Coordinates of C-alpha atoms in Angstrom, one line a residue:
M1 CA 127.4 -248.6 3.9
R2 CA 129.7 -247.3 1.5
A3 CA 133.4 -246.6 2.4
P4 CA 133.9 -242.4 1.1
D5 CA 136.9 -243.8 -1.3
E6 CA 135.1 -246.4 -2.8
A7 CA 134.0 -245.2 -6.2
L8 CA 130.0 -245.7 -7.5
E9 CA 128.3 -248.1 -10.0
P10 CA 128.5 -247.9 -13.2
G11 CA 125.0 -247.5 -13.5
F12 CA 123.9 -245.4 -10.5
P13 CA 124.2 -241.8 -12.5
H14 CA 121.1 -243.1 -14.8
A15 CA 118.9 -244.3 -11.6
V16 CA 119.3 -241.2 -10.5
L17 CA 117.7 -239.5 -13.2
R18 CA 115.1 -242.2 -13.8
A19 CA 114.4 -242.1 -10.2
L20 CA 114.1 -238.0 -9.7
G21 CA 110.7 -237.0 -9.9
T22 CA 111.7 -234.5 -12.6
G23 CA 112.2 -233.4 -17.0
V24 CA 115.6 -234.4 -17.6
F25 CA 116.9 -234.3 -21.3
T26 CA 119.6 -233.5 -23.1
V27 CA 120.5 -231.9 -26.5
D28 CA 124.2 -232.0 -28.0
T29 CA 125.5 -228.2 -29.2
S30 CA 123.0 -228.7 -32.3
G31 CA 120.0 -229.0 -30.3
R32 CA 119.1 -232.3 -30.4
I33 CA 117.7 -234.6 -28.2
T34 CA 120.1 -236.9 -26.8
F35 CA 118.8 -238.3 -23.7
V36 CA 115.4 -237.9 -21.7
N37 CA 114.6 -239.6 -18.6
P38 CA 111.3 -241.7 -18.1
W39 CA 109.6 -238.8 -15.6
T40 CA 110.7 -236.7 -19.4
E41 CA 108.5 -239.1 -21.0
R42 CA 105.5 -239.1 -18.6
L43 CA 105.2 -235.0 -18.9
L44 CA 105.6 -234.6 -21.9
G45 CA 103.0 -237.7 -23.1
R46 CA 106.2 -239.0 -25.7
P47 CA 108.1 -241.9 -26.1
A48 CA 111.8 -241.6 -26.2
A49 CA 112.3 -242.9 -29.2
Q50 CA 110.2 -240.3 -30.7
M51 CA 112.7 -237.2 -29.1
I52 CA 115.6 -238.9 -29.3
G53 CA 117.6 -237.4 -32.0
Q54 CA 115.3 -234.4 -32.3
D55 CA 115.6 -230.7 -32.8
A56 CA 114.0 -229.8 -29.2
H57 CA 113.4 -226.4 -29.6
D58 CA 111.5 -227.0 -33.3
L59 CA 109.6 -230.6 -31.2
L60 CA 108.8 -228.9 -27.9
H61 CA 108.3 -225.7 -27.4
R62 CA 105.3 -223.4 -28.1
R63 CA 103.4 -220.2 -27.4
P64 CA 100.3 -220.4 -25.0
D65 CA 98.3 -221.0 -27.8
G66 CA 99.7 -223.9 -28.7
G67 CA 101.7 -222.1 -32.2
P68 CA 105.6 -222.7 -32.2
A69 CA 107.8 -220.2 -30.9
P70 CA 110.7 -218.2 -32.4
R71 CA 113.7 -219.4 -32.2
D72 CA 115.6 -216.1 -32.0
Q73 CA 113.1 -215.9 -28.6
C74 CA 113.6 -219.2 -27.3
S75 CA 115.7 -218.2 -24.3
I76 CA 116.0 -222.3 -23.1
M77 CA 118.6 -222.8 -25.3
A78 CA 120.0 -219.4 -25.0
P79 CA 123.0 -221.3 -23.8
L80 CA 124.0 -222.8 -26.1
D81 CA 124.8 -219.7 -28.4
G82 CA 126.2 -217.8 -25.1
D83 CA 128.6 -218.0 -22.4
Q84 CA 125.4 -218.3 -19.7
C85 CA 126.0 -221.3 -17.5
V86 CA 122.4 -221.5 -16.8
E87 CA 119.0 -219.9 -17.9
E88 CA 116.0 -220.6 -15.9
G89 CA 112.2 -219.6 -16.3
S90 CA 108.4 -219.9 -15.9
E91 CA 106.7 -218.6 -18.8
E92 CA 106.7 -221.4 -21.6
Y93 CA 105.0 -224.0 -22.6
F94 CA 106.3 -227.9 -24.3
L95 CA 103.5 -229.7 -26.5
R96 CA 102.6 -232.3 -25.4
G97 CA 102.6 -235.7 -27.8
D98 CA 98.6 -235.3 -28.2
G99 CA 98.9 -231.9 -29.1
T100 CA 98.2 -229.8 -25.7
T101 CA 100.5 -227.5 -24.1
V102 CA 101.7 -227.8 -20.6
P103 CA 102.9 -225.0 -18.5
I104 CA 106.4 -225.5 -17.5
I105 CA 108.6 -224.6 -14.8
W106 CA 112.4 -225.6 -16.1
A107 CA 116.3 -225.0 -16.0
A108 CA 119.0 -224.9 -18.6
T109 CA 122.8 -225.6 -17.9
P110 CA 125.8 -226.5 -20.1
L111 CA 126.6 -230.4 -20.2
L112 CA 130.9 -230.0 -20.1
L113 CA 132.2 -233.7 -21.2
A114 CA 135.6 -233.7 -20.6
G115 CA 136.1 -229.6 -19.7
R116 CA 134.6 -228.8 -23.1
R117 CA 131.4 -227.9 -23.5
A118 CA 129.3 -230.9 -25.0
G119 CA 125.2 -229.9 -25.0
L120 CA 122.6 -229.1 -22.2
V121 CA 121.1 -230.1 -19.9
V122 CA 117.6 -228.6 -19.2
V123 CA 115.5 -229.8 -15.9
F124 CA 111.3 -228.9 -16.2
N125 CA 108.3 -230.1 -14.3
D126 CA 104.8 -229.2 -15.0
F127 CA 103.9 -226.1 -13.6
S128 CA 99.9 -225.7 -14.1
L129 CA 99.6 -226.9 -10.5
H130 CA 101.7 -224.2 -9.4
R131 CA 100.4 -221.5 -12.3
D132 CA 96.5 -222.7 -11.5
A133 CA 97.8 -221.7 -7.7
E134 CA 99.2 -218.4 -8.6
E135 CA 96.1 -218.0 -9.8
R136 CA 93.9 -218.7 -7.8
A137 CA 95.9 -217.1 -5.5
A138 CA 96.1 -213.5 -7.6
A139 CA 92.4 -214.1 -8.2
H140 CA 92.0 -214.7 -4.1
T141 CA 94.3 -211.1 -3.9
A142 CA 91.7 -208.9 -6.1
D143 CA 88.4 -210.4 -4.3
L144 CA 90.0 -209.3 -1.4
E145 CA 91.2 -205.9 -2.5
S146 CA 87.3 -205.3 -3.8
L147 CA 85.7 -206.7 0.0
T148 CA 88.3 -204.5 0.8
T149 CA 87.7 -200.8 -1.1
R150 CA 83.6 -201.6 -0.7
L151 CA 84.0 -202.3 3.3
N152 CA 85.9 -199.7 3.1
L153 CA 83.5 -197.2 0.5
V154 CA 80.2 -198.6 3.4
A155 CA 82.7 -197.3 6.5
D156 CA 82.0 -193.9 4.5
V157 CA 79.0 -194.5 3.8
S158 CA 78.1 -195.1 7.2
S159 CA 79.7 -192.3 8.7
L160 CA 78.7 -189.7 6.2
L161 CA 74.9 -190.9 6.5
M162 CA 75.3 -190.8 10.7
S163 CA 76.7 -187.0 10.4
T164 CA 74.7 -184.2 11.6
V165 CA 74.9 -182.7 7.9
A166 CA 72.0 -181.8 6.8
A167 CA 70.1 -184.3 4.9
S168 CA 70.0 -182.5 1.8
D169 CA 73.7 -182.5 1.7
R170 CA 74.3 -185.6 3.4
I171 CA 72.9 -186.7 -0.1
A172 CA 74.8 -185.2 -2.6
Q173 CA 78.1 -186.6 -0.8
L174 CA 76.8 -189.4 -0.9
L175 CA 76.6 -189.4 -4.2
R176 CA 79.9 -188.3 -4.9
L177 CA 81.6 -191.3 -3.2
L178 CA 79.3 -193.6 -5.5
V179 CA 80.7 -191.6 -8.2
P180 CA 82.9 -193.2 -9.9
A181 CA 83.2 -196.5 -7.2
F182 CA 80.0 -197.8 -7.9
G183 CA 79.1 -195.9 -11.5
D184 CA 79.5 -193.5 -14.0
W185 CA 76.6 -191.6 -12.8
A186 CA 73.8 -191.0 -9.7
A187 CA 70.6 -189.4 -9.5
V188 CA 67.8 -189.3 -6.0
D189 CA 64.7 -188.6 -6.6
L190 CA 62.7 -187.9 -4.0
C191 CA 58.7 -187.9 -3.7
S192 CA 56.1 -185.3 -2.0
E193 CA 55.7 -186.6 1.7
R194 CA 52.1 -185.4 1.3
D195 CA 51.8 -187.1 -1.9
G196 CA 54.0 -190.5 -1.2
A197 CA 55.0 -193.0 -4.4
A198 CA 52.3 -191.7 -6.5
G199 CA 53.2 -187.6 -6.2
V200 CA 55.2 -185.5 -7.4
L201 CA 59.2 -186.4 -7.9
E202 CA 62.0 -184.0 -7.5
R203 CA 65.3 -184.3 -8.7
V204 CA 67.3 -183.3 -5.4
A205 CA 70.8 -184.5 -6.9
V206 CA 72.3 -185.6 -9.8
C207 CA 76.4 -186.5 -9.6
S208 CA 78.9 -188.1 -12.9
H209 CA 82.1 -188.4 -13.4
T210 CA 82.9 -187.5 -16.7
R211 CA 79.7 -185.0 -17.3
P212 CA 79.5 -182.6 -13.7
R213 CA 78.1 -179.3 -15.5
R214 CA 74.9 -181.5 -17.4
A215 CA 74.6 -183.4 -14.2
R216 CA 73.4 -180.6 -12.1
L217 CA 71.5 -179.3 -14.9
L218 CA 69.0 -182.2 -15.1
E219 CA 68.2 -181.4 -10.9
G220 CA 64.6 -179.8 -10.0
P221 CA 61.4 -181.0 -10.3
L222 CA 60.5 -183.5 -13.1
P223 CA 57.7 -183.4 -15.1
P224 CA 54.7 -185.0 -14.6
R225 CA 54.7 -188.5 -15.3
P226 CA 52.3 -190.6 -17.8
S227 CA 49.7 -192.4 -16.1
R228 CA 51.1 -195.1 -17.5
S229 CA 54.4 -195.4 -16.2
R230 CA 53.3 -194.1 -12.6
P231 CA 52.5 -197.8 -12.0
A232 CA 56.0 -199.2 -12.0
V233 CA 57.2 -196.2 -10.6
A234 CA 55.8 -196.4 -7.3
R235 CA 56.2 -200.2 -7.5
A236 CA 59.9 -198.9 -7.8
M237 CA 59.6 -196.8 -5.0
G238 CA 57.6 -199.0 -2.7
G239 CA 59.1 -202.0 -3.4
D240 CA 61.9 -204.4 -1.5
E241 CA 63.8 -204.9 -4.6
P242 CA 65.4 -203.3 -6.9
V243 CA 64.6 -202.7 -10.5
L244 CA 67.3 -202.9 -13.7
L245 CA 67.4 -201.0 -16.9
S246 CA 68.8 -201.2 -20.1
A247 CA 69.3 -197.9 -22.1
A248 CA 68.3 -199.4 -25.4
E249 CA 65.4 -200.7 -23.8
L250 CA 64.4 -196.7 -22.9
L251 CA 66.0 -195.2 -26.0
G252 CA 64.4 -197.3 -28.1
D253 CA 60.3 -197.0 -26.0
P254 CA 59.4 -193.8 -25.5
N255 CA 56.4 -195.7 -23.8
A256 CA 59.1 -197.8 -21.7
P257 CA 57.7 -197.4 -17.5
F258 CA 60.9 -195.1 -16.9
A259 CA 61.3 -194.0 -20.1
A260 CA 60.0 -190.7 -17.9
T261 CA 61.9 -190.4 -15.6
H262 CA 64.9 -191.8 -16.3
R263 CA 65.4 -191.7 -20.4
P264 CA 66.3 -187.7 -19.7
L265 CA 69.2 -188.8 -17.7
F266 CA 70.4 -191.3 -20.5
D267 CA 70.2 -189.3 -22.8
R268 CA 72.6 -186.2 -21.6
L269 CA 74.5 -188.8 -19.1
G270 CA 75.1 -191.8 -21.5
G271 CA 75.5 -195.5 -20.1
H272 CA 74.2 -198.4 -20.7
S273 CA 72.5 -199.6 -17.9
A274 CA 71.4 -198.8 -14.5
V275 CA 69.6 -200.2 -11.6
V276 CA 67.2 -198.1 -9.7
V277 CA 67.0 -198.9 -5.5
P278 CA 63.8 -198.0 -3.6
L279 CA 64.5 -195.6 -0.6
R280 CA 62.1 -196.9 1.9
A281 CA 62.2 -197.1 5.5
R282 CA 59.0 -197.3 8.3
R283 CA 57.3 -197.9 5.3
R284 CA 56.9 -194.7 4.0
H285 CA 58.3 -194.4 0.6
Y286 CA 60.7 -191.4 0.3
G287 CA 61.9 -192.0 -3.5
M288 CA 64.2 -194.0 -5.3
L289 CA 68.4 -194.3 -5.5
T290 CA 69.8 -195.0 -9.3
V291 CA 73.1 -195.5 -10.5
A292 CA 74.4 -196.6 -13.3
R293 CA 77.3 -197.5 -15.9
A294 CA 78.3 -196.5 -19.5
G295 CA 81.1 -197.4 -21.9
D296 CA 83.1 -200.2 -21.3
S297 CA 82.3 -200.3 -17.0
P298 CA 80.6 -204.1 -16.6
A299 CA 77.0 -204.2 -15.8
V300 CA 76.2 -204.3 -11.9
T301 CA 76.9 -207.4 -10.4
D302 CA 74.4 -209.4 -8.1
S303 CA 77.0 -208.6 -5.4
E304 CA 76.6 -204.7 -6.0
V305 CA 73.2 -204.7 -6.1
V306 CA 72.8 -205.9 -2.6
L307 CA 75.4 -203.1 -1.2
L308 CA 73.6 -200.7 -3.6
T309 CA 69.7 -201.5 -2.0
D310 CA 72.0 -201.1 1.9
I311 CA 72.9 -198.0 1.4
G312 CA 69.3 -197.6 -0.3
R313 CA 68.0 -198.3 2.8
R314 CA 70.3 -196.7 5.1
L315 CA 69.6 -193.4 3.1
A316 CA 66.4 -193.9 3.8
L317 CA 66.3 -194.1 7.1
V318 CA 68.1 -190.3 7.1
L319 CA 65.1 -189.7 5.5
D320 CA 62.9 -190.6 7.3
N321 CA 65.0 -189.8 10.9
A322 CA 64.9 -185.9 9.2
R323 CA 61.2 -186.4 8.8
L324 CA 60.8 -187.4 12.2
Y325 CA 63.1 -184.5 13.9
H326 CA 61.3 -181.2 12.1
E327 CA 58.0 -182.8 13.6
Q328 CA 59.6 -183.3 16.9
R329 CA 60.5 -179.6 16.6
N330 CA 57.7 -178.0 15.5
V331 CA 55.8 -179.7 17.9
A332 CA 57.2 -178.4 21.0
E333 CA 58.1 -175.7 19.5
T334 CA 54.6 -175.4 19.0
M335 CA 53.3 -175.8 22.4
Q336 CA 56.1 -174.1 24.1
R337 CA 54.3 -171.5 22.3
Q338 CA 51.4 -171.9 23.4
L339 CA 52.0 -172.0 26.5
L340 CA 53.7 -168.5 26.1
A341 CA 51.3 -166.3 27.9
P342 CA 50.4 -162.9 26.6
L343 CA 51.6 -159.7 28.2
P344 CA 49.2 -157.5 30.1
Q345 CA 49.2 -153.6 29.7
V346 CA 49.6 -152.1 32.6
D347 CA 49.4 -147.7 33.3
H348 CA 52.4 -147.0 31.2
L349 CA 54.8 -149.8 32.4
R350 CA 55.8 -151.3 28.6
M351 CA 56.6 -154.8 28.2
A352 CA 57.9 -157.0 24.7
A353 CA 59.0 -161.3 24.9
R354 CA 60.9 -162.4 22.7
Y355 CA 61.1 -166.7 22.2
L356 CA 63.7 -168.4 19.9
P357 CA 63.9 -171.7 19.6
A358 CA 67.0 -173.8 19.7
Q359 CA 68.3 -175.1 16.2
S360 CA 68.6 -178.7 17.7
A361 CA 64.8 -180.2 17.7
M362 CA 66.3 -181.9 20.8
E363 CA 67.6 -178.3 22.9
I364 CA 63.7 -177.6 22.9
G365 CA 62.0 -177.1 25.6
G366 CA 61.9 -175.7 29.2
D367 CA 62.8 -172.1 28.7
W368 CA 59.7 -169.3 29.3
Y369 CA 58.5 -165.7 30.6
D370 CA 55.1 -165.2 32.1
A371 CA 54.0 -161.5 32.8
F372 CA 50.6 -161.9 35.1
L373 CA 48.9 -159.4 37.3
L374 CA 48.3 -160.7 40.9
S375 CA 45.5 -160.9 43.4
D376 CA 46.4 -156.9 45.0
G377 CA 46.6 -155.9 41.1
V378 CA 50.7 -155.6 41.6
T379 CA 52.1 -156.8 38.3
A380 CA 53.8 -160.1 37.9
L381 CA 57.2 -160.9 36.2
V382 CA 58.3 -164.8 35.8
I383 CA 61.6 -165.9 33.4
G384 CA 62.5 -169.7 33.7
D385 CA 64.0 -172.4 32.6
V386 CA 63.3 -176.0 33.0
V387 CA 66.3 -179.2 32.8
G388 CA 65.6 -181.0 30.0
H389 CA 66.1 -179.7 26.2
D390 CA 63.2 -182.4 24.9
L391 CA 59.0 -182.3 24.3
E392 CA 59.0 -184.0 27.9
A393 CA 61.2 -180.6 29.0
A394 CA 58.4 -178.5 26.7
S395 CA 55.0 -180.1 29.2
H396 CA 57.6 -180.0 32.1
M397 CA 57.6 -176.1 32.0
A398 CA 54.1 -175.8 31.7
E399 CA 54.0 -178.4 35.0
V400 CA 56.0 -175.3 36.5
R401 CA 54.4 -172.5 35.3
N402 CA 51.0 -173.4 35.9
M403 CA 52.1 -174.1 39.7
L404 CA 53.4 -171.0 40.7
R405 CA 50.8 -169.0 38.8
A406 CA 47.9 -170.1 41.1
L407 CA 50.3 -170.1 44.2
A408 CA 51.7 -166.6 43.5
W409 CA 47.7 -165.4 43.0
D410 CA 46.6 -167.7 45.9
H411 CA 49.2 -166.2 48.2
Q412 CA 49.9 -162.2 49.3
E413 CA 53.1 -163.0 50.6
P414 CA 56.7 -162.0 49.9
P415 CA 58.6 -164.3 46.5
S416 CA 60.2 -166.1 48.6
V417 CA 57.3 -168.2 50.3
I418 CA 55.9 -168.2 47.0
M419 CA 59.1 -170.0 46.1
R420 CA 59.3 -172.1 49.1
C421 CA 56.0 -173.1 48.4
L422 CA 57.0 -174.3 44.6
D423 CA 59.8 -175.3 45.5
E424 CA 57.5 -178.5 47.8
A425 CA 54.4 -178.6 45.3
V426 CA 56.9 -179.5 42.3
T427 CA 58.7 -182.1 44.8
N428 CA 56.0 -183.9 46.2
T429 CA 53.0 -183.2 43.0
S430 CA 55.2 -183.0 39.9
D431 CA 57.7 -185.4 38.1
A432 CA 58.9 -182.8 36.8
P433 CA 63.2 -182.5 37.0
M434 CA 64.7 -179.0 38.9
A435 CA 64.0 -175.7 37.6
T436 CA 65.9 -172.2 37.7
L437 CA 63.3 -169.4 37.6
V438 CA 63.7 -164.9 38.6
F439 CA 60.1 -164.4 40.2
A440 CA 59.6 -160.7 40.2
R441 CA 57.1 -158.2 41.4
I442 CA 56.5 -154.9 39.8
E443 CA 55.3 -152.9 43.1
G444 CA 54.5 -148.5 43.2
P445 CA 52.1 -146.4 43.1
E446 CA 50.3 -145.7 39.3
G447 CA 52.6 -142.9 38.0
G448 CA 55.6 -143.8 40.0
P449 CA 58.2 -144.4 42.0
W450 CA 58.4 -148.0 41.0
R451 CA 60.7 -150.6 43.4
L452 CA 61.2 -154.4 41.9
H453 CA 61.0 -157.0 45.0
W454 CA 61.9 -160.6 43.3
V455 CA 63.9 -164.1 44.1
N456 CA 66.3 -165.7 41.9
A457 CA 66.4 -169.4 42.3
G458 CA 69.2 -170.8 40.9
H459 CA 69.0 -168.8 37.3
P460 CA 71.0 -165.9 35.2
P461 CA 70.7 -162.4 37.5
P462 CA 68.3 -159.4 35.8
L463 CA 69.7 -156.7 34.0
L464 CA 69.0 -153.4 35.2
V465 CA 70.1 -151.0 32.1
T466 CA 69.2 -146.8 32.7
D467 CA 68.0 -144.5 30.1
E468 CA 71.5 -143.1 30.2
G469 CA 73.1 -146.2 29.3
D470 CA 74.1 -147.8 32.3
T471 CA 74.2 -151.1 33.3
R472 CA 73.9 -153.0 36.7
F473 CA 73.7 -157.6 37.2
L474 CA 70.6 -157.5 40.5
T475 CA 72.3 -160.5 42.2
S476 CA 71.0 -162.4 44.7
H477 CA 70.5 -166.2 44.0
G478 CA 68.6 -169.2 46.1
P479 CA 68.9 -172.6 45.3
L480 CA 67.4 -174.8 42.1
I481 CA 63.3 -175.7 42.6
G482 CA 62.9 -179.1 43.0
M483 CA 65.5 -180.0 45.2
S484 CA 63.4 -179.9 48.3
A485 CA 65.8 -177.1 49.3
A486 CA 63.9 -175.8 52.5
L487 CA 62.6 -178.9 54.0
H488 CA 66.0 -181.5 53.3
L489 CA 69.3 -179.1 52.7
G490 CA 68.2 -175.6 55.1
L491 CA 68.3 -173.0 52.3
E492 CA 66.3 -170.3 51.4
W493 CA 65.8 -168.1 48.4
P494 CA 66.3 -164.3 50.1
D495 CA 64.0 -161.5 49.4
A496 CA 65.5 -158.9 47.2
Y497 CA 64.3 -155.1 46.0
V498 CA 65.8 -152.3 44.0
E499 CA 64.3 -149.1 42.5
L500 CA 63.2 -148.8 39.6
P501 CA 64.6 -145.1 38.0
P502 CA 62.1 -143.9 35.5
E503 CA 62.3 -144.4 31.6
S504 CA 64.7 -147.9 32.8
T505 CA 64.6 -151.2 31.3
L506 CA 64.5 -154.2 32.7
L507 CA 65.6 -157.7 31.1
L508 CA 65.0 -160.8 32.6
Y509 CA 66.7 -163.7 30.5
T510 CA 67.5 -167.6 30.0
D511 CA 70.6 -169.1 29.4
G512 CA 70.4 -169.2 25.5
L513 CA 71.9 -165.6 25.4
V514 CA 74.3 -165.3 27.2
E515 CA 75.8 -168.6 27.6
S516 CA 76.7 -171.6 24.7
R517 CA 79.6 -174.3 24.1
G518 CA 82.3 -172.5 22.9
R519 CA 81.8 -169.7 24.7
P520 CA 82.1 -169.4 28.9
I521 CA 79.0 -167.5 30.2
D522 CA 81.1 -164.7 31.6
L523 CA 82.0 -163.4 28.8
G524 CA 78.6 -164.1 27.2
M525 CA 77.5 -161.2 30.2
A526 CA 80.4 -158.9 29.8
K527 CA 78.8 -159.1 26.1
L528 CA 74.9 -158.3 27.1
R529 CA 75.8 -155.3 29.3
H530 CA 77.2 -154.1 26.5
H531 CA 75.1 -154.4 23.5
A532 CA 72.2 -153.4 26.0
S533 CA 73.7 -150.1 27.2
L534 CA 73.5 -148.8 23.8
L535 CA 69.7 -150.0 22.9
T536 CA 68.5 -147.8 25.4
E537 CA 67.3 -145.4 23.1
R538 CA 65.5 -148.2 21.2
T539 CA 61.3 -148.7 22.3
V540 CA 61.2 -152.2 24.1
D541 CA 60.3 -154.0 21.3
G542 CA 63.2 -152.6 19.0
F543 CA 65.6 -153.2 22.5
C544 CA 64.9 -157.3 22.4
D545 CA 65.1 -157.3 18.8
D546 CA 68.4 -155.6 18.4
L547 CA 69.9 -157.4 21.3
L548 CA 69.1 -160.5 19.7
A549 CA 71.1 -159.7 16.6
R550 CA 73.8 -158.5 17.4
I551 CA 74.3 -161.5 20.1
D552 CA 73.6 -163.7 17.8
P553 CA 72.6 -166.7 20.5
S554 CA 73.5 -170.2 19.1
G555 CA 72.3 -174.2 20.5
D556 CA 70.1 -173.5 23.3
D557 CA 66.3 -172.2 22.5
V558 CA 66.3 -168.1 24.5
A559 CA 63.5 -166.6 25.9
L560 CA 63.4 -162.4 26.9
L561 CA 60.8 -160.3 28.6
A562 CA 62.0 -156.7 28.8
L563 CA 60.3 -153.6 31.1
R564 CA 60.1 -150.1 30.4
L565 CA 59.6 -147.9 32.7
P566 CA 58.0 -144.4 32.1
P567 CA 59.3 -141.3 33.2
V568 CA 57.8 -139.5 36.7
G569 CA 55.0 -138.5 36.6
A570 CA 53.5 -140.9 33.5
G571 CA 49.7 -142.4 34.4
T572 CA 48.9 -139.6 36.4
H573 CA 46.1 -137.3 35.7
G574 CA 46.6 -134.7 32.8
D575 CA 49.6 -137.1 31.2
S576 CA 49.2 -137.1 27.5
R577 CA 52.0 -139.4 26.8
P578 CA 51.0 -141.5 23.8
P579 CA 49.5 -145.0 24.3
P580 CA 52.4 -147.5 23.8
P581 CA 52.8 -149.2 20.8
P582 CA 51.6 -152.9 19.4
Q583 CA 53.3 -155.4 20.6
S584 CA 55.4 -158.6 19.2
P585 CA 53.0 -161.2 17.6
Y586 CA 54.9 -163.6 20.6
S587 CA 53.8 -161.2 23.4
P588 CA 50.1 -159.5 22.5
A589 CA 48.8 -157.1 25.1
A590 CA 46.3 -157.9 27.6
P591 CA 43.2 -155.5 27.5
N592 CA 43.8 -155.3 32.0
R593 CA 45.7 -152.5 33.6
A594 CA 47.0 -152.9 38.1
A595 CA 46.0 -151.2 40.6
P596 CA 48.9 -149.8 42.7
G597 CA 50.7 -151.6 45.1
S598 CA 53.6 -150.7 47.4
V599 CA 56.6 -151.6 49.1
Q600 CA 59.4 -149.1 49.7
L601 CA 62.7 -151.1 50.6
D602 CA 66.3 -150.8 49.9
A603 CA 68.3 -153.2 47.9
S604 CA 72.6 -154.0 47.0
V605 CA 73.2 -154.1 43.5
Q606 CA 76.8 -156.3 42.6
D607 CA 78.2 -157.3 39.7
P608 CA 79.5 -160.3 38.9
T609 CA 81.0 -159.9 35.2
R610 CA 83.2 -157.3 36.3
G611 CA 86.9 -157.4 34.3
V612 CA 85.5 -159.5 31.9
R613 CA 85.1 -156.4 29.0
E614 CA 88.9 -155.6 29.6
R615 CA 90.4 -159.1 29.1
F616 CA 87.8 -159.7 25.6
Q617 CA 88.0 -156.3 23.7
D618 CA 87.6 -158.0 20.5
D619 CA 84.6 -159.1 21.2
F620 CA 83.2 -155.6 21.6
P621 CA 83.5 -153.6 18.6
A622 CA 83.4 -150.3 18.4
E623 CA 79.8 -148.8 18.0

């Protein structure tokens, strides 16, 4: 090991420069090369003899294209003319002996001999590998950013298409996501469900990044397609593969397959190319999605076509789900309306009923009303709600309704007995879930007075409104039907009675009238009392219609059954009152009439919403 004070061999510095794995050369104060190491010869492909004595800038420094670099812009030789100590960079190129250029990373520092500046030492290396790595990293970063953008777009599209917004609104919002992210304009054309891909097309939405007003003018039904273009358009909508369109072809050939449907779009919105994606789901053809590029935008890439095709499939599923939604809603609503019975005309008792389907197909189902004559001539009233909101609930409602009708006709017994029998029948012979209902008898001689005899199985209480506007809820509650409550829980359905004043109105209703997700039931019942008290002068049909208009229920389906009592003595010999007006289309009058029956009992009535009106004054506007 060499001692610290022992001098180095004279040739040691040259040995280091020769073995150093980077290029090193020196220049004098005039910029001429005075020394090169072997790595300089290797990196530049030039022997030392061809470089020593040459002007370093003129010999080596070049622009990226190989042309000479201006001397006044040469940062490598800058320390010769200034006070800078060190210069470095990575943007320069040196000329190799074979005429090619090599990118370099370099540093230049003044060369001092005996305390005076004698030139420069330039150290450099081939930067092509590093630059390639940087370019690859930059390209990779750009790809990741592009992928992230597309993933965010897919997430936004998925969130939009999974929302509960109407299908037409989702289509318009989808195009606003695709433009300008994927194209300069986009359009959706849908075909009629009856005619399929061969039928009439309607352009339901057009979105343009630069010409929004023109885009909106292009919406609407499309003119009939020429017979020559129908097969191509039908294949585009019914196939699995997208179709690429060229504006030059469409604009140059009026007989092109897609000229009839897409030439107006290119005429008004511009563009050089487009991709047409089929909207197809579950073997049904719904139309096509078109996304176009204009100006300097490149044509869509293969990966973009794949993504747009996937978005088209998702949109088609939305349209197919909307179709199923409406079909289920129509079936459930039609079934339920068909199960709602016509109302009988009994003496001068006037009845009206209304049924409002839920806004959502999934909410349609178990509400019903019924009115019929019993074997003893008494009129029976029913309002009920089977647990559940779907087509199955509607069928269960029919089961419970028919069971109750049969038991009420066969058993001339108090309503409490009928409820006990119905509970056992539903529990043991049906797969119907639980149900709430009110079963009532209108008892009394012809001409009055009349009394209400009823039981309540977990249902909202009936509302009695006098002709002077006084209101009260008739409360008497028992357990729900379908729990086998009497057998297993020892619960009963107490019979309740109340006298019905002349010209009063009895209202039976389901919970959709008084309860919603945004409104507590006690507030809903208070609003019902308030509005009902103001409608006593309406006919019984007007009473129901105005009540629904004022309360404006939303969400769940609603059933109403209203009974209007006549004045004292109406219906007896010599009564000259006009016959009742025609019934609502949903409650046609039946020709049968009732024989008199009688029960003379008293009842106690409570108000479950006392104090609610005072707490919610804003919900009761002055009339």
